Coordinates of C-alpha atoms in Angstrom, one line a residue:
M1 CA 18.4 13.1 6.3
A2 CA 18.2 10.3 3.8
P3 CA 16.2 11.0 0.6
C4 CA 12.6 9.8 0.8
V5 CA 12.0 6.8 -1.5
F6 CA 8.3 7.6 -1.7
C7 CA 9.0 11.2 -2.7
A8 CA 11.3 9.8 -5.4
I9 CA 8.5 7.5 -6.7
V10 CA 6.0 10.5 -6.7
A11 CA 8.6 12.6 -8.7
G12 CA 9.1 9.7 -11.2
E13 CA 12.7 9.3 -10.1
A14 CA 12.3 5.8 -8.7
P15 CA 10.4 2.8 -10.3
A16 CA 7.1 1.6 -9.0
A17 CA 4.2 -0.6 -10.2
V18 CA 1.6 2.1 -10.1
V19 CA -2.0 1.0 -9.6
F20 CA -3.7 4.4 -9.4
E21 CA -2.8 8.0 -9.1
T22 CA -4.4 11.4 -8.6
D23 CA -2.9 14.9 -8.1
E24 CA -2.9 14.2 -4.3
V25 CA -2.2 10.5 -3.8
I26 CA -0.5 7.5 -5.5
A27 CA -1.0 3.8 -5.0
F28 CA 1.7 1.3 -6.0
L29 CA 2.5 -2.3 -5.3
D30 CA 4.7 -3.0 -2.2
V31 CA 8.2 -4.0 -3.3
R32 CA 8.2 -6.7 -0.6
P33 CA 4.6 -7.8 -0.5
V34 CA 3.1 -10.1 2.2
S35 CA 0.3 -11.1 -0.2
E36 CA -0.4 -10.8 -3.9
G37 CA -1.7 -7.3 -4.6
H38 CA -0.2 -5.7 -1.4
T39 CA -0.5 -2.1 -2.2
L40 CA 0.8 1.1 -0.6
V41 CA -1.3 4.3 -0.7
V42 CA 0.9 7.4 -0.3
P43 CA 0.0 11.0 -0.1
K44 CA 2.1 12.9 -2.7
R45 CA 2.8 15.7 -0.2
H46 CA 5.5 14.5 2.2
A47 CA 4.5 13.9 5.8
G48 CA 6.7 11.7 8.0
R49 CA 4.1 10.8 10.6
L50 CA 0.4 11.1 11.1
A51 CA 0.8 14.2 13.2
D52 CA 2.4 15.8 10.1
L53 CA -0.4 14.7 7.7
P54 CA -3.0 17.3 6.7
A55 CA -6.5 15.9 7.3
D56 CA -7.6 16.2 3.7
D57 CA -4.6 14.1 2.6
G58 CA -5.5 11.5 5.2
T59 CA -9.1 11.5 3.9
R60 CA -8.0 10.9 0.3
M61 CA -5.5 8.2 1.4
F62 CA -8.1 6.2 3.3
A63 CA -10.7 6.7 0.6
L64 CA -8.4 5.2 -2.0
G65 CA -7.5 2.4 0.4
H66 CA -11.2 1.6 0.6
R67 CA -11.5 1.5 -3.1
L68 CA -8.4 -0.8 -3.5
A69 CA -9.7 -3.2 -0.8
R70 CA -12.9 -3.5 -2.8
A71 CA -11.0 -4.0 -6.0
A72 CA -8.9 -6.8 -4.5
Q73 CA -12.1 -8.6 -3.4
E74 CA -14.4 -7.9 -6.4
G75 CA -11.9 -8.2 -9.2
G76 CA -9.5 -10.7 -10.6
L77 CA -7.4 -11.1 -7.4
R78 CA -10.5 -12.7 -5.8
A79 CA -9.3 -11.9 -2.3
D80 CA -11.6 -13.0 0.6
G81 CA -10.8 -9.9 2.7
A82 CA -8.3 -7.1 3.2
N83 CA -6.3 -5.5 6.0
L84 CA -5.8 -1.8 5.9
V85 CA -2.7 -1.0 8.1
L86 CA -1.0 2.2 8.9
N87 CA 2.2 2.0 11.0
D88 CA 2.9 5.3 12.6
G89 CA 6.5 5.6 14.0
R90 CA 9.4 3.2 14.4
A91 CA 7.8 1.6 17.5
A92 CA 4.8 0.7 15.2
F93 CA 7.1 -0.8 12.5
Q94 CA 7.1 2.2 10.2
T95 CA 10.1 1.6 8.0
V96 CA 9.8 4.5 5.5
D97 CA 9.4 8.0 7.0
H98 CA 6.5 9.0 4.8
V99 CA 3.0 8.2 5.9
H100 CA 1.5 5.3 3.9
L101 CA -1.4 3.0 4.1
H102 CA -0.9 -0.7 3.4
V103 CA -3.8 -2.4 1.6
I104 CA -3.1 -6.2 2.1
P105 CA -5.5 -8.6 0.3
R106 CA -6.3 -11.6 2.4
F107 CA -7.2 -15.1 1.2
A108 CA -9.0 -17.9 3.1
G109 CA -6.5 -20.0 5.0
D110 CA -3.6 -17.7 4.5
R111 CA -3.0 -16.9 8.2
R112 CA 0.0 -19.1 8.7
A113 CA 1.6 -18.3 5.4
L114 CA 1.0 -14.6 5.9
L115 CA 2.7 -14.6 9.3
G116 CA 5.7 -16.3 7.7
R117 CA 5.8 -13.7 4.9
F118 CA 5.8 -10.9 7.5
L119 CA 9.0 -12.4 9.0
R120 CA 10.7 -13.2 5.6
R121 CA 9.4 -10.6 3.2
R122 CA 10.7 -11.3 -0.4
P123 CA 10.9 -8.9 -3.4
R124 CA 7.9 -8.8 -5.6
T125 CA 8.2 -11.1 -8.6
S126 CA 5.4 -9.8 -10.8
D127 CA 3.4 -6.6 -11.5
G128 CA 0.4 -8.5 -12.7
A129 CA -1.6 -7.8 -9.6
A130 CA -1.4 -4.0 -10.4
A131 CA -3.3 -4.6 -13.7
L132 CA -5.9 -6.7 -11.9
L133 CA -6.4 -4.0 -9.3
R134 CA -6.6 -1.2 -11.9
E135 CA -9.2 -3.2 -13.9
A136 CA -11.4 -3.8 -10.8
L137 CA -11.2 -0.3 -9.2
P138 CA -14.7 0.9 -8.5
D139 CA -15.6 4.5 -9.4

C-alpha cells in the first residue's frame, strides 16, 4: 500500500497550508483548489472510507467544516456560499484513501469557471486564503 499523504501531513512530514488544527482533526488548503480557500478537513486518525470512520471523528470533521464554511462567507474571502463535499470511494471520485471533507467557497457567477476548474485543476499559487480563513473562524 502506498503511504498516505494526509497521514504524512498530520505527522508533519509533508508540507501543507494549515488553516486550523485540534488533537483530532486538521484543516489545510487543497493543493489543487477549485476556488480560493478550498480547504480539506481531515481526521487525524486514518480511515480510508466512511465505513472505517469512527462516528466521533465524523462529527468533529463536519463541525469544523461548518465553521470553515462560515469563515469563508463572513471573513475576508467574502464567499457567497459554500459546498461541503465528501467523496466516498473511487466511484465517487475519492482520490486519496483517507476520509476528508472538501469545503469549497463559492462566489456569485462562478458556476462556469468552477466547472472548468474541476476538469483542469491547477496547483495552488498562494497560501493567503489560509490566513483569511484563520482570522474569520468563528468560535
